[in-house]
Short mmCIF file of C-alpha atoms and ligand atoms in Angstrom, two decimals:
data_model
loop_
_atom_site.label_atom_id
_atom_site.label_comp_id
_atom_site.label_asym_id
_atom_site.label_seq_id
_atom_site.Cartn_x
_atom_site.Cartn_y
_atom_site.Cartn_z
CA MET G 58 88.84 127.00 77.24
CA ASP G 59 89.59 123.94 79.38
CA GLU G 60 89.39 124.08 83.13
CA ILE G 61 92.65 124.70 84.97
CA PRO G 62 92.76 121.84 87.48
CA LEU G 63 94.07 122.03 91.04
CA CYS G 64 96.62 119.26 90.70
CA ALA G 65 96.59 116.89 87.73
CA PRO G 66 99.18 114.18 87.03
CA THR G 67 101.74 114.39 84.22
CA VAL G 68 102.08 111.03 82.46
CA GLY G 69 103.31 110.01 79.04
CA ASN G 70 105.62 107.78 77.05
CA ASP G 71 107.87 106.81 79.95
CA GLU G 72 104.92 105.36 81.83
CA ALA G 73 103.63 103.70 78.65
CA ARG G 74 106.94 101.86 78.14
CA TYR G 75 106.76 100.33 81.61
CA LEU G 76 103.13 99.34 81.11
CA GLN G 77 103.94 97.77 77.75
CA GLU G 78 106.70 95.75 79.38
CA CYS G 79 104.22 94.43 81.97
CA ILE G 80 101.94 93.30 79.19
CA ASP G 81 104.77 91.80 77.13
CA THR G 82 106.10 89.82 80.08
CA GLY G 83 102.76 88.91 81.65
CA TRP G 84 103.69 90.51 85.03
CA VAL G 85 100.50 92.50 85.47
CA SER G 86 99.36 91.64 88.97
CA SER G 87 100.51 91.77 92.57
CA ALA G 88 104.00 90.37 92.07
CA GLY G 89 106.71 91.24 89.59
CA PRO G 90 110.06 92.90 89.10
CA PHE G 91 108.76 96.48 89.09
CA VAL G 92 107.26 96.08 92.57
CA ASP G 93 110.65 95.00 93.91
CA GLN G 94 112.45 97.78 92.04
CA PHE G 95 109.98 100.40 93.18
CA GLU G 96 110.50 99.36 96.80
CA GLU G 97 114.29 99.46 96.43
CA ARG G 98 114.26 102.85 94.74
CA ILE G 99 112.00 104.48 97.34
CA ALA G 100 114.08 103.04 100.21
CA GLU G 101 117.16 104.50 98.51
CA GLU G 102 115.48 107.85 98.02
CA ILE G 103 114.68 108.12 101.74
CA GLY G 104 117.92 106.48 102.85
CA SER G 105 116.20 103.64 104.70
CA SER G 106 116.97 99.96 104.60
CA ARG G 107 113.44 98.62 104.00
CA ALA G 108 110.40 99.55 101.95
CA VAL G 109 107.16 97.65 101.36
CA ALA G 110 104.75 98.69 98.62
CA THR G 111 101.04 98.93 99.43
CA ALA G 112 97.80 99.42 97.54
CA SER G 113 97.36 102.99 98.83
CA GLY G 114 98.77 105.54 101.22
CA THR G 115 95.91 104.87 103.60
CA ALA G 116 96.71 101.14 103.59
CA ALA G 117 100.36 102.05 104.30
CA LEU G 118 99.28 104.06 107.35
CA HIS G 119 97.01 101.28 108.57
CA VAL G 120 99.74 98.62 108.57
CA ALA G 121 102.54 100.96 109.70
CA LEU G 122 100.54 101.95 112.77
CA ARG G 123 99.77 98.31 113.48
CA ALA G 124 103.45 97.39 113.13
CA ALA G 125 104.28 100.24 115.54
CA GLY G 126 102.12 98.51 118.12
CA VAL G 127 98.93 100.56 117.89
CA GLY G 128 95.87 98.49 118.77
CA GLU G 129 92.39 98.45 120.28
CA GLY G 130 91.94 101.05 123.02
CA ASP G 131 95.24 102.85 122.39
CA ALA G 132 95.60 106.52 121.57
CA VAL G 133 97.68 108.21 118.86
CA LEU G 134 98.69 111.89 118.88
CA MET G 135 98.45 113.60 115.47
CA ASN G 136 97.85 116.88 113.58
CA THR G 137 94.33 118.23 113.41
CA LEU G 138 95.09 120.25 110.27
CA THR G 139 95.42 117.42 107.77
CA PHE G 140 93.57 115.40 105.18
CA ILE G 141 91.47 112.84 107.06
CA ALA G 142 93.17 109.60 105.86
CA PRO G 143 95.65 109.24 108.75
CA ALA G 144 92.89 109.71 111.33
CA ASN G 145 90.85 107.04 109.59
CA ALA G 146 93.81 104.65 109.70
CA VAL G 147 94.07 105.13 113.48
CA ARG G 148 90.38 104.29 113.81
CA TYR G 149 90.65 101.14 111.66
CA LEU G 150 92.76 99.73 114.50
CA GLY G 151 90.20 100.55 117.17
CA ALA G 152 92.51 103.25 118.49
CA GLN G 153 91.64 106.86 119.15
CA PRO G 154 93.31 109.86 117.55
CA ILE G 155 94.12 112.84 119.78
CA PHE G 156 94.28 115.98 117.70
CA LEU G 157 96.90 118.70 118.17
CA ASP G 158 97.12 122.25 116.91
CA ALA G 159 99.04 123.63 113.92
CA GLU G 160 101.64 126.36 114.09
CA PRO G 161 100.26 129.24 112.02
CA GLU G 162 103.29 130.05 109.92
CA TYR G 163 103.97 126.78 108.07
CA LEU G 164 100.70 125.03 109.04
CA GLN G 165 102.50 121.97 110.43
CA LEU G 166 102.02 120.11 113.72
CA ASP G 167 103.03 122.51 116.49
CA PRO G 168 105.79 120.96 118.67
CA GLU G 169 104.72 123.28 121.48
CA ALA G 170 101.15 121.94 121.37
CA LEU G 171 102.58 118.43 121.54
CA ARG G 172 104.70 119.26 124.57
CA ILE G 173 101.83 121.01 126.36
CA TYR G 174 99.49 118.09 125.75
CA LEU G 175 101.96 115.56 127.07
CA GLU G 176 102.83 117.70 130.09
CA THR G 177 99.34 118.69 131.13
CA ARG G 178 96.97 115.98 129.87
CA CYS G 179 99.05 112.86 130.22
CA GLU G 180 100.90 110.96 132.87
CA ARG G 181 103.69 108.45 132.83
CA THR G 182 102.85 105.04 134.21
CA GLU G 183 104.68 101.75 134.28
CA GLY G 184 102.92 100.72 131.09
CA GLY G 185 103.87 103.95 129.31
CA VAL G 186 102.31 107.39 128.80
CA VAL G 187 98.55 107.48 129.31
CA ASP G 188 95.92 110.14 128.66
CA LYS G 189 94.51 111.25 132.00
CA ARG G 190 90.96 111.69 130.69
CA THR G 191 90.55 108.22 129.23
CA GLY G 192 93.38 106.18 130.68
CA ALA G 193 94.27 105.15 127.12
CA ARG G 194 97.92 104.37 126.46
CA ILE G 195 99.49 106.72 123.93
CA ARG G 196 101.28 104.39 121.57
CA ALA G 197 102.55 106.66 118.87
CA LEU G 198 102.88 110.10 117.46
CA LEU G 199 101.66 110.39 113.87
CA VAL G 200 103.20 113.43 112.26
CA VAL G 201 101.69 114.47 108.93
CA HIS G 202 103.84 116.71 106.74
CA VAL G 203 101.15 118.75 105.07
CA LEU G 204 101.08 120.55 101.71
CA GLY G 205 104.63 119.63 100.71
CA HIS G 206 106.27 121.35 103.68
CA PRO G 207 108.17 119.41 106.36
CA ALA G 208 106.98 119.49 109.94
CA ASP G 209 109.60 120.50 112.50
CA VAL G 210 110.60 116.85 112.85
CA GLU G 211 113.68 117.42 114.94
CA ALA G 212 111.79 119.24 117.71
CA ILE G 213 108.95 116.73 117.44
CA ALA G 214 111.19 113.64 117.51
CA GLU G 215 113.00 115.01 120.54
CA ILE G 216 109.75 115.30 122.51
CA ALA G 217 108.58 111.88 121.31
CA ASP G 218 111.89 110.44 122.46
CA GLU G 219 111.51 111.98 125.91
CA TYR G 220 108.16 110.21 126.26
CA ASP G 221 109.26 107.04 124.52
CA LEU G 222 106.67 107.32 121.74
CA ALA G 223 107.09 105.73 118.32
CA VAL G 224 107.10 108.33 115.53
CA VAL G 225 105.09 107.44 112.43
CA GLU G 226 105.51 109.92 109.57
CA ASP G 227 102.82 110.55 106.95
CA VAL G 228 104.77 111.81 103.95
CA ALA G 229 101.94 111.39 101.43
CA GLU G 230 101.99 115.10 100.54
CA SER G 231 105.68 115.76 100.97
CA LEU G 232 107.85 113.26 99.11
CA GLY G 233 110.89 115.17 97.84
CA ALA G 234 110.89 117.70 100.69
CA LEU G 235 114.07 118.12 102.74
CA TYR G 236 114.62 118.99 106.40
CA ASP G 237 118.14 120.15 107.22
CA GLY G 238 119.11 118.58 103.90
CA ASP G 239 117.69 115.14 104.75
CA PRO G 240 114.69 113.59 102.99
CA VAL G 241 111.42 113.93 104.87
CA GLY G 242 110.44 110.45 105.98
CA SER G 243 113.90 109.62 107.28
CA HIS G 244 113.49 111.04 110.78
CA GLY G 245 110.79 108.86 112.36
CA ASP G 246 110.60 105.15 113.15
CA ILE G 247 108.41 104.34 110.17
CA SER G 248 107.10 106.44 107.27
CA CYS G 249 104.20 106.24 104.86
CA PHE G 250 103.92 107.50 101.30
CA SER G 251 101.12 107.78 98.73
CA PHE G 252 101.20 107.58 94.95
CA ASN G 253 97.64 108.67 94.37
CA GLY G 254 97.00 110.67 91.18
CA ASN G 255 97.20 114.08 92.85
CA LYS G 256 100.52 113.56 94.67
CA ILE G 257 103.90 114.81 93.46
CA ILE G 258 104.50 111.50 91.74
CA THR G 259 101.80 108.94 91.05
CA ALA G 260 101.61 105.23 90.40
CA GLY G 261 97.98 105.63 89.39
CA GLY G 262 97.35 104.73 93.02
CA GLY G 263 99.48 103.05 95.65
CA GLY G 264 101.57 103.61 98.72
CA MET G 265 104.75 102.61 100.51
CA VAL G 266 105.93 101.93 104.04
CA VAL G 267 109.58 102.75 104.74
CA THR G 268 111.52 101.86 107.88
CA ASP G 269 114.94 100.88 109.18
CA ARG G 270 113.34 98.44 111.63
CA GLU G 271 113.61 95.05 110.04
CA ASP G 272 111.03 93.46 112.36
CA TRP G 273 108.49 96.16 111.54
CA ALA G 274 109.16 95.86 107.80
CA GLU G 275 108.56 92.12 108.04
CA ASP G 276 105.33 92.69 109.96
CA VAL G 277 104.18 95.11 107.30
CA ARG G 278 104.95 92.65 104.50
CA TYR G 279 103.15 89.89 106.38
CA LEU G 280 100.07 92.04 107.08
CA THR G 281 99.79 93.34 103.51
CA THR G 282 99.81 89.82 102.08
CA GLN G 283 96.97 88.24 104.12
CA ALA G 284 99.23 87.26 107.05
CA LYS G 285 100.27 83.87 105.70
CA ASP G 286 102.15 81.88 108.32
CA ASP G 287 102.54 78.84 106.12
CA PRO G 288 102.42 79.94 102.50
CA LEU G 289 102.19 76.37 101.21
CA ARG G 290 99.37 75.10 103.37
CA TYR G 291 97.82 78.53 103.88
CA VAL G 292 97.95 78.58 107.66
CA HIS G 293 97.04 81.96 109.19
CA GLU G 294 97.48 82.95 112.80
CA ASN G 295 96.40 86.57 112.30
CA VAL G 296 93.91 88.59 110.30
CA GLY G 297 95.79 90.24 107.45
CA TYR G 298 94.85 92.34 104.46
CA ASN G 299 95.27 92.27 100.72
CA TYR G 300 97.13 95.57 100.44
CA ARG G 301 99.56 94.63 97.67
CA LEU G 302 100.54 96.92 94.82
CA SER G 303 100.35 95.61 91.26
CA ASN G 304 103.33 95.46 88.93
CA LEU G 305 101.42 97.76 86.54
CA HIS G 306 101.16 100.44 89.20
CA ALA G 307 104.76 99.97 90.28
CA GLY G 308 105.90 100.44 86.67
CA VAL G 309 104.11 103.78 86.45
CA GLY G 310 105.60 104.71 89.83
CA LEU G 311 109.13 103.90 88.61
CA ALA G 312 108.73 106.06 85.52
CA GLN G 313 107.53 108.93 87.71
CA LEU G 314 110.24 108.45 90.31
CA ASP G 315 112.86 109.11 87.62
CA ARG G 316 111.33 112.57 87.31
CA LEU G 317 110.83 113.35 91.02
CA GLU G 318 113.49 116.07 91.06
CA ASP G 319 112.00 117.64 87.91
CA HIS G 320 108.57 117.61 89.52
CA VAL G 321 109.89 119.26 92.68
CA GLU G 322 111.66 121.89 90.58
CA ALA G 323 108.51 122.53 88.53
CA LYS G 324 106.44 123.06 91.67
CA ARG G 325 109.06 125.31 93.21
CA THR G 326 109.12 127.41 90.03
CA ILE G 327 105.33 127.70 90.15
CA ALA G 328 105.59 128.73 93.79
CA ARG G 329 108.19 131.42 93.09
CA ARG G 330 105.98 132.90 90.37
CA TYR G 331 102.90 132.97 92.62
CA THR G 332 104.84 134.46 95.52
CA LYS G 333 106.25 137.21 93.32
CA ALA G 334 102.89 137.94 91.70
CA PHE G 335 101.09 138.38 95.04
CA SER G 336 103.83 140.25 96.89
CA ASP G 337 102.10 143.64 96.66
CA LEU G 338 98.55 142.40 97.43
CA ARG G 339 97.15 143.42 100.77
CA GLY G 340 95.44 140.62 102.69
CA VAL G 341 96.81 137.83 100.46
CA GLU G 342 99.71 136.07 102.13
CA PRO G 343 101.91 133.78 100.05
CA MET G 344 102.90 130.31 101.18
CA ARG G 345 106.02 130.24 103.34
CA GLU G 346 109.05 128.02 103.53
CA ALA G 347 110.99 127.53 106.78
CA PRO G 348 114.68 128.48 106.56
CA ASN G 349 116.03 124.96 107.19
CA VAL G 350 113.84 123.10 104.70
CA ARG G 351 113.17 122.55 101.04
CA ALA G 352 109.41 122.51 100.53
CA THR G 353 107.92 120.92 97.42
CA TYR G 354 104.90 123.27 97.38
CA TRP G 355 102.73 120.26 96.60
CA LEU G 356 99.67 122.52 96.78
CA TYR G 357 100.45 126.21 96.77
CA THR G 358 98.20 127.64 99.45
CA ILE G 359 97.53 131.31 100.13
CA ARG G 360 96.08 132.85 103.25
CA ILE G 361 93.33 135.38 102.71
CA ASP G 362 92.62 137.92 105.43
CA PRO G 363 88.82 138.08 105.76
CA ASP G 364 89.08 141.54 107.34
CA VAL G 365 90.64 142.85 104.13
CA HIS G 366 88.69 140.77 101.63
CA GLU G 367 84.99 140.45 102.26
CA GLY G 368 83.80 136.92 101.69
CA GLY G 369 87.29 135.53 102.37
CA TRP G 370 88.44 132.42 100.57
CA SER G 371 84.98 131.54 99.29
CA ALA G 372 84.64 134.80 97.34
CA PHE G 373 88.00 134.09 95.68
CA HIS G 374 86.96 130.50 95.07
CA GLU G 375 83.78 131.64 93.32
CA ALA G 376 85.55 134.30 91.26
CA LEU G 377 88.08 131.74 90.02
CA ASP G 378 85.41 129.12 89.47
CA GLU G 379 83.70 131.51 87.06
CA ARG G 380 86.89 131.50 85.02
CA GLU G 381 87.02 127.70 85.21
CA ILE G 382 89.99 127.72 87.55
CA GLN G 383 89.85 125.06 90.23
CA THR G 384 90.81 126.08 93.78
CA ARG G 385 90.12 124.40 97.09
CA PRO G 386 89.82 125.48 100.71
CA ILE G 387 91.87 123.56 103.19
CA TRP G 388 90.45 120.56 105.08
CA GLN G 389 88.18 120.97 108.02
CA PRO G 390 90.43 120.41 111.06
CA VAL G 391 89.82 116.78 111.93
CA HIS G 392 88.93 117.49 115.58
CA LEU G 393 85.85 119.32 114.21
CA SER G 394 84.91 116.47 111.87
CA PRO G 395 81.74 114.59 112.86
CA ALA G 396 83.53 111.38 111.87
CA HIS G 397 86.20 111.90 114.51
CA ASP G 398 84.75 114.01 117.30
CA GLY G 399 87.32 112.61 119.66
CA LEU G 400 89.90 114.03 121.99
CA SER G 401 91.93 117.08 121.19
CA GLY G 402 94.22 119.61 122.77
CA ASP G 403 93.55 123.30 122.35
CA CYS G 404 93.39 123.77 118.55
CA GLU G 405 92.84 127.53 118.46
CA ALA G 406 95.27 128.27 115.62
CA ALA G 407 93.87 125.57 113.33
CA GLU G 408 90.32 126.75 114.02
CA ARG G 409 91.22 130.33 113.22
CA ILE G 410 93.42 129.73 110.17
CA HIS G 411 91.77 126.91 108.28
CA SER G 412 88.94 129.14 107.06
CA GLN G 413 91.47 131.56 105.55
CA LEU G 414 93.40 129.13 103.38
CA LEU G 415 92.90 128.49 99.67
CA SER G 416 94.98 126.13 97.52
CA LEU G 417 95.69 127.24 93.95
CA PRO G 418 96.40 125.24 90.77
CA SER G 419 99.76 123.54 91.32
CA SER G 420 100.06 120.81 88.69
CA VAL G 421 103.58 119.94 87.62
CA GLY G 422 102.39 120.61 84.06
CA LEU G 423 100.79 123.99 84.79
CA SER G 424 101.85 126.19 81.86
CA PRO G 425 103.06 129.76 82.40
CA THR G 426 100.08 130.95 80.35
CA ASP G 427 97.63 129.10 82.58
CA GLN G 428 99.42 130.32 85.67
CA ASP G 429 99.12 133.89 84.36
CA CYS G 430 95.34 133.33 84.13
CA VAL G 431 95.27 132.23 87.78
CA VAL G 432 97.38 135.19 88.86
CA ASP G 433 95.23 137.61 86.91
CA ALA G 434 92.05 136.19 88.44
CA ILE G 435 93.43 136.49 91.98
CA ARG G 436 94.76 140.01 91.43
CA THR G 437 91.56 141.19 89.76
CA HIS G 438 89.43 139.86 92.59
CA ALA G 439 91.78 141.19 95.29
CA GLN G 440 91.77 144.69 93.78
CA ARG G 441 88.06 144.92 92.91
CA GLY G 442 85.82 147.66 94.21
C1 PLP V 103 96.62 111.49 100.06
C2 PLP V 103 96.92 111.34 101.48
C3 PLP V 103 96.85 110.11 102.13
C4 PLP V 103 96.22 108.89 101.54
O1 PLP V 103 96.78 108.40 100.42
P1 PLP V 103 95.92 107.44 99.45
O2 PLP V 103 96.97 106.86 98.61
O3 PLP V 103 94.97 108.33 98.72
O4 PLP V 103 95.23 106.45 100.30
C5 PLP V 103 97.28 110.01 103.43
N1 PLP V 103 97.69 111.08 104.10
C6 PLP V 103 97.74 112.30 103.54
C7 PLP V 103 98.22 113.45 104.36
C8 PLP V 103 97.34 112.47 102.22
O5 PLP V 103 97.34 113.70 101.67
#
């Protein structure tokens, strides 16, 4: 029997047709019609006026933060319970991330933690809001929508507005999710997406920056293309990057984008089946969805009560591993990561919860038979002894 992977891409003939067209026309590199089309289609999807394709989601974050004015010595508020990429992007700019707690129900950035941090640890000065401990200017709020579920962006944007902070959204895990009916990524000042192989749609790799701010979009385009000030004579006034996306990747992304709604539906169906199958298990909490959102359930993640199940997530992980079913614990909260042992607020909830969470196979192409195997393995382990 083959392994049941955590989250594998679904690709086929649609992608092949786009790739063949690249080869037939010779547009295989970092310019071409599919790059332009991919940008237009993503902008349309989010309802923004501008989109710029990038080589990865991490590259998108790097240039979006720079366009938002983040630089050397600044500070950026962000989730602690997240994949590490956005924290790395802050550091690339010589800025310091300040990590904030998660709310325990949906695992997203806690608006209350944000408010408390700003009220108690920061002060307003003429130059803007500064952190009292370091004197660093807080330039932006980086809100990461984790696991396919939207953060409470309205509450968060309201606080950011009060303090005049730019809101940068990391939507890498949550393309297709809706908040009050609006696409996630449409609430902040600038948003970043990823098309890595494990995301809800893939380009084989790649990213996108989306914004309504024309000046920021132009900055992003300039920075991703080596910051050419005179493209004929190659005059450069700034240090840029080669963060362009190839036409090959964009073609794959376009084919996938046509199926975004199908992918969301597939993941939501998988989620419904898991939730139903675990409803009677003690100490295994299903993943939740806030009442005003549509989650994509990018990675279906259960919470295992270690007081009920000895060995917690790792015992489940081992039991499923024996059946060649891939599962994964959630990320170490970034404020605990040796790579980023920087400033943080009180992150009690993230510290308590992260060691209880386990993500289950959630591929768009997960067959009902394979999902039954996963369910059986979880139920058998939960009811052992
Ligand atoms: C995957 C991911 C990224 C990075 O995307 P890449 O395209 O792999 O660079 C950024 N942020 C989050 C939250 C992610 O999950």
